[in-house]
XYZ file of C-alpha atoms in Angstrom:
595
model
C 174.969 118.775 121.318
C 172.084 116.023 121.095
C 171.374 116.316 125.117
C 170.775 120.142 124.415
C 169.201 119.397 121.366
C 166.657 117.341 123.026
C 166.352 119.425 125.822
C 166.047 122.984 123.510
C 162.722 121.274 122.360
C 161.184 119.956 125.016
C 161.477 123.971 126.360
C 159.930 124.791 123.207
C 157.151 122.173 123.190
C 156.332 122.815 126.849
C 156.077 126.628 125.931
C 154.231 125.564 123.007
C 151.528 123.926 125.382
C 151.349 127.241 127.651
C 150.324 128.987 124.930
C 147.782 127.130 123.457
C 146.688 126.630 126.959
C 146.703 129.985 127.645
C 144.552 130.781 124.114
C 141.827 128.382 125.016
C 141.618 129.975 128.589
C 141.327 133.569 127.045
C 138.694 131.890 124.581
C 136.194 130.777 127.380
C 136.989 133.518 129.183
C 136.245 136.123 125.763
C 133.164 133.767 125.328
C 131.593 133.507 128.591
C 132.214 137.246 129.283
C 130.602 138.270 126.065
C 127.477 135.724 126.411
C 126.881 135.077 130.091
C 123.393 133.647 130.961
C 121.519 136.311 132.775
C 118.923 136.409 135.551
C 116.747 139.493 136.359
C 115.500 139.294 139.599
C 112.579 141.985 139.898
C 110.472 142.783 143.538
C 107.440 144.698 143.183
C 107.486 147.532 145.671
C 110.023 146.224 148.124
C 111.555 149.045 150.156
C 115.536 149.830 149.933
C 115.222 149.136 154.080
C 113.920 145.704 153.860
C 116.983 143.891 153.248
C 120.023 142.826 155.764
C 122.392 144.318 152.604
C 120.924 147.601 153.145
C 121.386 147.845 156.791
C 117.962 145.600 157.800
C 118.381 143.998 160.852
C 115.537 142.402 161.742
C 114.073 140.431 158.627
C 116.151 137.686 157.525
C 117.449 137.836 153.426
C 120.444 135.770 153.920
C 119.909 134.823 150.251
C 119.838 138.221 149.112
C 122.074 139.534 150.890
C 124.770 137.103 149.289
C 124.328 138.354 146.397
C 125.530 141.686 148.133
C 128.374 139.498 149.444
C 129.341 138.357 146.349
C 128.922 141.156 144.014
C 128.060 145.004 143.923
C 126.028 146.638 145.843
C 125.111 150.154 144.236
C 123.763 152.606 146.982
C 121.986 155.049 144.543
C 120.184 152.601 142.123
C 117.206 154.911 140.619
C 114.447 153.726 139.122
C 113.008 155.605 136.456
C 109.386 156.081 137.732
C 108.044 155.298 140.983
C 105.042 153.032 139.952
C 105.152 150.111 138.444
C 104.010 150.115 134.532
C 106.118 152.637 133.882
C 109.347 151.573 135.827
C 108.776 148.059 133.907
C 108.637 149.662 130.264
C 111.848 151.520 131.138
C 113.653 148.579 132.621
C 112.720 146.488 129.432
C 113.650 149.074 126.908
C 116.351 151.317 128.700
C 114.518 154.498 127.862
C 112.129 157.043 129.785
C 108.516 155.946 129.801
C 107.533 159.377 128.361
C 109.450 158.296 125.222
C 107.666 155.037 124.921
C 104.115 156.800 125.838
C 104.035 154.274 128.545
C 103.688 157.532 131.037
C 100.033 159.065 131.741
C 98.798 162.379 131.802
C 95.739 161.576 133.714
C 95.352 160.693 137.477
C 95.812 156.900 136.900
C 99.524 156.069 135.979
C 99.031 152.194 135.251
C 96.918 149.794 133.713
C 94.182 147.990 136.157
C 92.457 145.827 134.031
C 93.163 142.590 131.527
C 91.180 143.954 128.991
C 92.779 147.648 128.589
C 93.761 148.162 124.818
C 97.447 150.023 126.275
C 100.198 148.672 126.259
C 104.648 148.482 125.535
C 103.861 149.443 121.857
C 105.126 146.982 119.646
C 107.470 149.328 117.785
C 109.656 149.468 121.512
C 112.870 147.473 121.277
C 113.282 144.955 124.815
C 116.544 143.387 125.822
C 114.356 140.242 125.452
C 114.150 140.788 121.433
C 117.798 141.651 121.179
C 118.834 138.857 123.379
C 116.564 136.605 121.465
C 118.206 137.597 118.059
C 120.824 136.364 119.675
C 120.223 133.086 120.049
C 119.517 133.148 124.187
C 116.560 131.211 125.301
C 113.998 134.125 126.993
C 111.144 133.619 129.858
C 108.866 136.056 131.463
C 108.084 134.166 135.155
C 105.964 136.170 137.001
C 104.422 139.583 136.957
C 104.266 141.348 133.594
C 101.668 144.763 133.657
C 102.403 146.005 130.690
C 99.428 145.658 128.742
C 97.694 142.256 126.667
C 95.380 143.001 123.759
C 95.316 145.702 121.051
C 91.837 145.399 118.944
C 90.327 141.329 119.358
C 90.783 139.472 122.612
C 93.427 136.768 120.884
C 95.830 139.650 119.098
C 98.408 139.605 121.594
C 99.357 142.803 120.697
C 101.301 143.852 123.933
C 102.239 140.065 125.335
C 105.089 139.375 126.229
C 105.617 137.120 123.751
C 105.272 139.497 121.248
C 108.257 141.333 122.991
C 110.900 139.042 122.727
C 110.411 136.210 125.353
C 110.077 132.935 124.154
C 107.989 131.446 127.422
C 105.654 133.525 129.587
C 104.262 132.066 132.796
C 102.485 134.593 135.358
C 100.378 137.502 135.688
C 99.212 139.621 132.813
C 98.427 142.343 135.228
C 99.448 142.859 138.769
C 98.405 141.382 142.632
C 95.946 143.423 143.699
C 93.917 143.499 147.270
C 90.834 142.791 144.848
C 92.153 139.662 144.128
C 92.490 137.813 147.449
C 89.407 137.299 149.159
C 89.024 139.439 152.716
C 91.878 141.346 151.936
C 89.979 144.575 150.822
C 90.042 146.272 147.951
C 91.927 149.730 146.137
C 89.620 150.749 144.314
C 86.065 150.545 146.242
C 87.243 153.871 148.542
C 88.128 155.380 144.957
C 84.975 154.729 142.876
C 82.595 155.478 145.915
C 84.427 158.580 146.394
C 84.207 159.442 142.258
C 80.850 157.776 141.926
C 78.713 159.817 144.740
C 78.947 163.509 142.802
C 77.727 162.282 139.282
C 74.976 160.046 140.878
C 73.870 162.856 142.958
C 74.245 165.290 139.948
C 71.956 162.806 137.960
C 69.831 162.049 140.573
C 69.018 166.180 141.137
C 68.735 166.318 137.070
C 66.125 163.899 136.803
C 63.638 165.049 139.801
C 64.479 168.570 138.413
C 63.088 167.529 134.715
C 59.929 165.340 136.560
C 59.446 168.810 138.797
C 59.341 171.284 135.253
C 57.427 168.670 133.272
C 54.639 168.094 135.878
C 54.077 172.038 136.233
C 54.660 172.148 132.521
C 57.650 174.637 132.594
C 59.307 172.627 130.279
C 58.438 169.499 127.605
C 60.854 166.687 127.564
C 59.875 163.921 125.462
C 58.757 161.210 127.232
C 60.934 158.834 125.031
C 64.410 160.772 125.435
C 63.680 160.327 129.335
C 63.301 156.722 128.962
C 66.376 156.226 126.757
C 68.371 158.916 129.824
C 67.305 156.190 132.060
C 68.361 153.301 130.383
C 71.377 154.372 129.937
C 72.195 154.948 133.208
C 70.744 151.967 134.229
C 73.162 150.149 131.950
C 76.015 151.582 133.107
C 75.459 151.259 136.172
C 74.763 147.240 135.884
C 78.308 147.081 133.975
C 79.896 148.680 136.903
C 78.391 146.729 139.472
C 78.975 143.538 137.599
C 82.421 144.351 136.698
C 83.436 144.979 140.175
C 81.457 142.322 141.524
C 83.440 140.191 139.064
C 86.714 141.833 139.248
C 89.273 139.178 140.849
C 87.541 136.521 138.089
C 88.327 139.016 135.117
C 91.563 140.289 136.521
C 93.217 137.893 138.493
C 94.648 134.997 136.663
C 97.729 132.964 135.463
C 98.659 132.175 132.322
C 100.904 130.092 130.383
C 102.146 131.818 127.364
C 99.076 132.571 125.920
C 96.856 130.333 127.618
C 95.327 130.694 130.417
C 95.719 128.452 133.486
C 94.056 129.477 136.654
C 91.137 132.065 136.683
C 90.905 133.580 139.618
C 94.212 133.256 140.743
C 95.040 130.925 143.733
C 97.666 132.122 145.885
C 98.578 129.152 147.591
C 101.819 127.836 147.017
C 102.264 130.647 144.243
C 105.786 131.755 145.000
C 106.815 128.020 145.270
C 105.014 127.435 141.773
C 107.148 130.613 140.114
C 110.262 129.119 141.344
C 109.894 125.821 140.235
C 108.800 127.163 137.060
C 112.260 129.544 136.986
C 114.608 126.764 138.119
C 113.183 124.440 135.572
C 113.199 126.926 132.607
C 117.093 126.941 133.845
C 117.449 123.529 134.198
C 116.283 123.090 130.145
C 118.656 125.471 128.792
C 122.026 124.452 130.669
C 123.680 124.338 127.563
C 122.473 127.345 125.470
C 122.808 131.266 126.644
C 119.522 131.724 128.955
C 117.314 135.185 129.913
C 115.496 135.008 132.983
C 113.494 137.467 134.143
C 111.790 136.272 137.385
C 109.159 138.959 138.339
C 108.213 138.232 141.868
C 104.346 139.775 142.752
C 105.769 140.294 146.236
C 105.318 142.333 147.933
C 102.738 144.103 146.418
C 99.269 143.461 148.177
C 97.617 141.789 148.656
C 100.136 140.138 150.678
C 100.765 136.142 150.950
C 103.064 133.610 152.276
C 102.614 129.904 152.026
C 102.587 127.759 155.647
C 106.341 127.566 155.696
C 106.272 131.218 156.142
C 103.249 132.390 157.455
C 103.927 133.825 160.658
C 107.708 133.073 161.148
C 109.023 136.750 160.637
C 108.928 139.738 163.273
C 107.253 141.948 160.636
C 103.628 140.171 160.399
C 102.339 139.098 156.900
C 104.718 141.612 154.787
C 107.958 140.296 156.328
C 106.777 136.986 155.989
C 106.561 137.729 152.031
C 109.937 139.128 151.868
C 111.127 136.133 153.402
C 109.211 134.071 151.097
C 110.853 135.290 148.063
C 114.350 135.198 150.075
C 113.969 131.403 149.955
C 112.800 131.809 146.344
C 116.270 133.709 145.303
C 117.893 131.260 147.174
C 116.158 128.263 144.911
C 117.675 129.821 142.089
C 121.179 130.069 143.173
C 121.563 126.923 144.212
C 119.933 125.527 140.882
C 123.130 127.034 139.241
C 125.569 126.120 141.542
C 123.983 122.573 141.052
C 124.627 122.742 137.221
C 127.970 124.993 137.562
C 126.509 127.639 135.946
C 126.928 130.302 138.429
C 130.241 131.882 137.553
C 128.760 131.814 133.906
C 125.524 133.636 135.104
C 125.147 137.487 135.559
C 122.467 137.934 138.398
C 120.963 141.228 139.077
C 118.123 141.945 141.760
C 116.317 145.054 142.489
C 112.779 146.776 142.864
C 109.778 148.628 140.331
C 109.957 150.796 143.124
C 110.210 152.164 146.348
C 107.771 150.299 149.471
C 104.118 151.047 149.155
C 104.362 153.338 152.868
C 100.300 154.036 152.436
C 99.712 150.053 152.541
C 97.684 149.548 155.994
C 95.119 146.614 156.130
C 91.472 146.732 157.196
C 92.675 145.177 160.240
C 95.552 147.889 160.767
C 98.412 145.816 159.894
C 101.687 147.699 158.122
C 101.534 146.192 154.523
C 103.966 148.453 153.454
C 108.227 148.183 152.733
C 110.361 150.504 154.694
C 112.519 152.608 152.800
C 115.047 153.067 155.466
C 115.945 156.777 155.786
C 114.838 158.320 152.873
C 111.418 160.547 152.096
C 108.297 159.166 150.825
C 107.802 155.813 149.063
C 105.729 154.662 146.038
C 104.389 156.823 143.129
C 106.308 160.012 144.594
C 110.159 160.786 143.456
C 111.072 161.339 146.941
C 113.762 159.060 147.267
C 111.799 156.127 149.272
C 109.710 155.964 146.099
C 112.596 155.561 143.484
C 116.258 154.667 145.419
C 115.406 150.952 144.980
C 118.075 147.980 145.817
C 120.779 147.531 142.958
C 122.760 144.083 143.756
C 124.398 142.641 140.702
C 127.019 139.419 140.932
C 129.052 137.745 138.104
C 131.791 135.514 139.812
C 135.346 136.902 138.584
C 134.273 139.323 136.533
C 132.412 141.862 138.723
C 134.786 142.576 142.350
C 132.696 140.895 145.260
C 131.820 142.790 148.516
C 132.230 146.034 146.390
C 129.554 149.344 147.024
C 129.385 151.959 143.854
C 127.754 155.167 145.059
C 127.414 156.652 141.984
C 124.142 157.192 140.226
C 122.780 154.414 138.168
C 119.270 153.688 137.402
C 116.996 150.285 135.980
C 117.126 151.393 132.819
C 121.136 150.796 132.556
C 120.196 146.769 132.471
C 119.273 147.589 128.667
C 122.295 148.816 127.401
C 124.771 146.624 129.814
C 122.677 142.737 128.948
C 122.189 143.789 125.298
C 126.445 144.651 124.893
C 126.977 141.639 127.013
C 124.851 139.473 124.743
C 126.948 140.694 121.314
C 123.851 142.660 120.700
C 123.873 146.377 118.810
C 122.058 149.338 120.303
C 119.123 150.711 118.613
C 120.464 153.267 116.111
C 117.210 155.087 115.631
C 116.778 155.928 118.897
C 117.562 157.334 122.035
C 119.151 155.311 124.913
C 118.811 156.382 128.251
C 120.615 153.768 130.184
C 124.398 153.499 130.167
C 126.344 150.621 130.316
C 127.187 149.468 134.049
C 130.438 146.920 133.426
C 132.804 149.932 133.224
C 131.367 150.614 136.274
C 131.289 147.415 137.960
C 134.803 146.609 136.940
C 136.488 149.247 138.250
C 137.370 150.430 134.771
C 135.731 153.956 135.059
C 134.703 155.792 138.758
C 132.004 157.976 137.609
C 128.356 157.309 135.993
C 127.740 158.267 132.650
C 124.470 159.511 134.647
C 125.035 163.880 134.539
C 121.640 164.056 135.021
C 118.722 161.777 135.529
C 115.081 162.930 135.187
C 112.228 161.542 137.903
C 109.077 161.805 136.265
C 105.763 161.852 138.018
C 103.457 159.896 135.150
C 104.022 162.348 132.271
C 104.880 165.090 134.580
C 108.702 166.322 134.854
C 108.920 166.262 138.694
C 112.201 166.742 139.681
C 115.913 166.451 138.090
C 119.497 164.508 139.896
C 122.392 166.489 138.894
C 125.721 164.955 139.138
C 127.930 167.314 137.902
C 131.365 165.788 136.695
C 133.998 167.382 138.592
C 132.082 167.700 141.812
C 131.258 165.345 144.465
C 127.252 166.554 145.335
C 124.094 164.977 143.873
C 121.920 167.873 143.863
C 117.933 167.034 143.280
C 115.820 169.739 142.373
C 112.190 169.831 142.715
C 109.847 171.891 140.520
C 106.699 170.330 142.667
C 106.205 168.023 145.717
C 103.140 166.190 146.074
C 100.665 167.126 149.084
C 100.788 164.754 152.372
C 97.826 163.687 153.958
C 97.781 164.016 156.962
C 100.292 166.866 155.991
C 102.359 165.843 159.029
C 102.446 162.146 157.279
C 105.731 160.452 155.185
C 102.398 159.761 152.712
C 98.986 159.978 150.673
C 97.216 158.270 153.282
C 94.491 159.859 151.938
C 94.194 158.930 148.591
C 96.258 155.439 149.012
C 99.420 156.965 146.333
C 99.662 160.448 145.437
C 98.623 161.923 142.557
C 100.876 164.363 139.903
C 98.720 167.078 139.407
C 96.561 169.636 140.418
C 95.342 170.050 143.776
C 97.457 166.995 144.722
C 100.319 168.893 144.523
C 102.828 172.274 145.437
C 104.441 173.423 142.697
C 107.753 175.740 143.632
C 109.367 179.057 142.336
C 112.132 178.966 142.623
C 112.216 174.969 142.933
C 113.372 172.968 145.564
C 116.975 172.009 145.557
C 118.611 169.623 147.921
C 122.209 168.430 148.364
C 121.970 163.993 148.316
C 125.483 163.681 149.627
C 125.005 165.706 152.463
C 121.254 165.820 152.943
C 120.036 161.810 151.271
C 116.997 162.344 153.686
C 115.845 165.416 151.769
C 114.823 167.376 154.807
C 116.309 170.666 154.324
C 115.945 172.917 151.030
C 118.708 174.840 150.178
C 118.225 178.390 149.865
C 120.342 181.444 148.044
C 120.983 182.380 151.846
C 122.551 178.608 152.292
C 124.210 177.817 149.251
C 125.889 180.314 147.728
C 126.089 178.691 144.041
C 122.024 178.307 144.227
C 120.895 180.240 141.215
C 123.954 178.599 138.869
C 123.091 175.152 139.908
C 119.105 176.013 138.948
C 120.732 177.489 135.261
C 122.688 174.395 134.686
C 119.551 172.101 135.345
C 117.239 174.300 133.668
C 119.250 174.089 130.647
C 119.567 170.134 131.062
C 115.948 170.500 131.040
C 115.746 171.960 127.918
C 117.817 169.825 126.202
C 116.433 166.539 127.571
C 112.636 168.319 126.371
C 113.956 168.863 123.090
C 114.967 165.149 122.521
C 111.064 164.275 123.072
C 108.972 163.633 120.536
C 105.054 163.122 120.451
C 103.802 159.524 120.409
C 100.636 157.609 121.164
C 99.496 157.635 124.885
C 99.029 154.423 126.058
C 97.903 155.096 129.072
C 95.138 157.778 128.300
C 91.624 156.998 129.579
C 90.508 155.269 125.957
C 93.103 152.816 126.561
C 92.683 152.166 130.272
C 88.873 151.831 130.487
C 88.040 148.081 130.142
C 86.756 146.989 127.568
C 84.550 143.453 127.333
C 85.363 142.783 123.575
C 89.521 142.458 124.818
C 88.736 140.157 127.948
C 90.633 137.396 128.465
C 88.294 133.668 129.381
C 89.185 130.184 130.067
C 85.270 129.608 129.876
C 82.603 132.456 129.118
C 81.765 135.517 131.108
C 78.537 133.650 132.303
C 80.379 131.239 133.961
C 82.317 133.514 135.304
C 85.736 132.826 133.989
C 86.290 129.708 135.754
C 88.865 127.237 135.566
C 91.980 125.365 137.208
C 94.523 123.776 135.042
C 97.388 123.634 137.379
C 96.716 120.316 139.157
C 96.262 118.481 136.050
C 94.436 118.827 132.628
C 95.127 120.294 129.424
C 94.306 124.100 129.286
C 91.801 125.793 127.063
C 92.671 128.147 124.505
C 91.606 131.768 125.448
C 88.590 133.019 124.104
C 85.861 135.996 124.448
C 83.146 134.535 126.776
């Protein structure tokens, strides 16, 4: 009786330590599932076709493409507008731009200048702020673009400080070609092309008044001349000096809201984000970390330090994408080197679609490919919004898995901010869904019925997914205008335009089967799909009820809030030094101030 005594309770005090063994396992498990660190890894304009994930075979992402290896790799990834200010606000928030008023109703769809008073209205909810409530450390590294100052040059309004990150280093705006020497520029073709009809206008309206006042048809005031002149003179010494002075005014790093470099050197940029990344991850090892790590490649102009320059088969832009290849690579190791990775949820992806209309002076492709599909940036073809979609999260999310379901950037909103213990806004309207269902197997189908591509402020087209069918049908109520017409692009024009002349507008619309058709080459007609006219009902009435859940709010991209404006400029010295200065090899910075 005492041998079975004794040996009754050992049983019982071996069980004993299973369970509690077992409880503290499901504890880590509960708590590093419901607080994971979490890396955003954003490319500006990098084509679906660039990568060895996607099918690439001739630029090398081994980096990348491990995160494909290891995780989920979603074949229809959507972003929600195919430029880049708008595509950022609804990554950030997980709601259409048009709701934010971060979508324009004029020609130009994003902001171009430091000292633009638009911006991510400060009354927008970011993962950032909800993740920051939280208690996770938060840093901006890299490109930002949406927006800086409201009313004073030191308000801050639209920083991204003011939205929730706790450490911005980077770009307030975006790479231009304007802001690396003998690379060209986008908007000299533009303004010559705008600026000849008013100056020849003007130029006919003032020999026309000299012509009637000299044979004495008509009496202008001598003085209202004068002050007609002057102002034109004026203006036009603004706009020469501006432009003259754009890459000083535009083009420069900052450190939270200092800033650092002005103009912006590119050399040894990409290695100077990625340190900055790995050591923002290196301080937080042991607190719940946000990182988003907004690469400026490969937007032009392009750039690759000497360890890259020339190394890829694809000239200056492959060399880029193998640049920031290395850089993801920096940042995986710097978690496996502090055994964070299978506490870390990574996610990498695109604004957009490739640029397809970059081509250097020289004649050099500085454009992404976007592998088979239409188009490419700032049209909702879909080269200009199916964008890469890779997310890993070791033994949570299946490795080597594809989901071809619809999802779109905006679904990072909803899926961090649940992941991070976070609530959804209640007074608003989410457009994202959560992806972990998804990405665990738990559910096969999006939560994505329908997804609306928006051209600025214009409803382009609508994705229909219905949810006992197998199609993805894309309807187009207008297509924008090629040039050359027998072109994949706006050649043209650079990007085309939503509007007017720049576009085709179709009755009935266009509709196109995605799972059959992806490369969009074939309209369906009544004649060749016999369910044509239900399939236009059913979208029209999604249309109606997505239009309905609108409602009016400022536009922060309208032409009062894009036009620079000197009093907002950002300047480590004063304008008549022309916003010099270097504080990355060494010195303390200045504060910011109106020159």
């Amino acid at each position: 009786i005492f041998h079975l005594f004794l040996h009754t309770r050992k049983k019982m005090g071996l069980l004993l330590l299973l369970i509690i063994c077992q409880c503290a396992i499901n504890s880590i498990k509960t708590h590093s599932v419901s607080k994971p660190n979490i890396i955003l890894l954003l490319a500006d304009d990098l084509g679906i076709g660039d990568l060895g994930c996607y099918g690439n075979r001739t630029l090398r992402t081994p980096n990348i493409d491990k995160l494909a290896e290891e995780g989920v790799t979603l074949t229809q990834h959507i972003a929600a507008s195919p430029l880049c200010t708008p595509s950022r606000a609804a990554f950030l928030t997980g709601r259409y731009p048009i709701r934010s008023g971060m979508a324009a109703f004029s020609r130009v769809g994003v902001f171009l200048f430091s000292a633009s008073s638009g911006g991510l209205p400060s009354e927008e909810i970011t993962f950032s702020k909800l993740l920051k409530q939280k208690g996770y450390a938060t840093a901006l590294i890299g490109k930002w673009h949406l927006g800086m100052n409201c009313e004073r040059s030191n308000d801050f309004c639209h920083h991204p400080l003011s939205h929730g990150f706790d450490y911005f280093y980077g770009l307030p705006v975006t790479n231009f070609r304007d802001c690396k020497p003998g690379q060209g520029s986008v908007f000299l073709k533009g303004v010559q092309k705008d600026l000849v009809i008013p100056i020849r206008i003007t130029g006919i309206a003032l020999v026309s008044l000299a012509i009637v006042q000299y044979i004495g048809l008509l009496k202008v005031p001598f003085h209202a001349l004068g002050y007609f002149l002057l102002i034109i003179t004026i203006s036009l010494v603004v706009l020469i000096f501006f432009f003259y002075h754009f890459r000083h005014l535009n083009c420069f790093l900052m450190r939270d809201h200092q800033i650092i470099q002005q103009p912006l050197s590119y050399e040894n940029l990409t290695q100077r984000l990625t340190k900055e990344a790995m050591q923002f991850i290196e301080r937080n090892t042991d607190v719940p970390f946000l990182l988003v790590l907004s690469y400026l490649h490969v937007h032009t102009a392009l750039y690759a330090s000497e360890d890259f320059k020339g190394k890829s088969k694809h000239g200056l832009y492959g060399d880029s994408v193998e640049e920031m290849d290395w850089s993801v690579g920096q940042v995986l190791d710097v978690l496996e080197k502090h055994n964070l990775s299978d506490k870390t949820f990574v996610y990498f992806t695109s604004d957009q679609g490739a640029h397809v209309e970059e081509i250097s002076s020289a004649g050099e492709v500085h454009g992404g490919y976007n592998g088979i599909y239409k188009g490419g940036k700032s049209t909702n073809w879909e080269g200009g919004i199916r964008v890469p979609g890779l997310l890993r999260w070791p033994g949570v999310v299946q490795a080597g898995a594809y989901i071809d379901e619809p999802t779109s950037n905006m679904d990072i909103f909803p899926t961090i901010v649940k992941l991070a213990d976070a609530q959804l806004p209640s007074d608003r309207i989410t457009d994202g869904h959560d992806l972990l269902p998804l990405l665990q197997r738990k559910v096969t189908r999006s939560k994505h019925e329908f997804l609306f591509h928006y051209c600025n402020a214009y409803l382009n087209a609508v994705r229909w997914h219905p949810v006992n069918g197998e199609s993805v049908w894309k309807v187009f109520f207008f297509t924008p205008n090629f040039s050359p017409e027998d072109s994949n692009g706006c050649y043209d024009s650079h990007v085309c335009f939503c509007h007017g002349g720049f576009i085709t507008r179709h009755d009935p619309p266009l509709l196109f089967d995605l799972s059959r058709d992806p490369e969009e080459k074939v309209p369906l007609t009544p004649e060749t799909e016999s369910r044509f006219y239900e399939i236009l009902r059913v979208v029209h009435q999604a249309v109606d009820n997505h239009t309905r859940s609108l409602h009016a709010v400022p536009n922060q991209l309208s032409w009062d809030n894009l036009l620079w404006k000197p009093w907002l400029q950002l300047c480590c010295s004063s304008l008549f030094q022309s916003c010099y200065c270097d504080y990355e090899s060494g010195g303390s910075p200045l504060q910011v101030h109106l020159g």
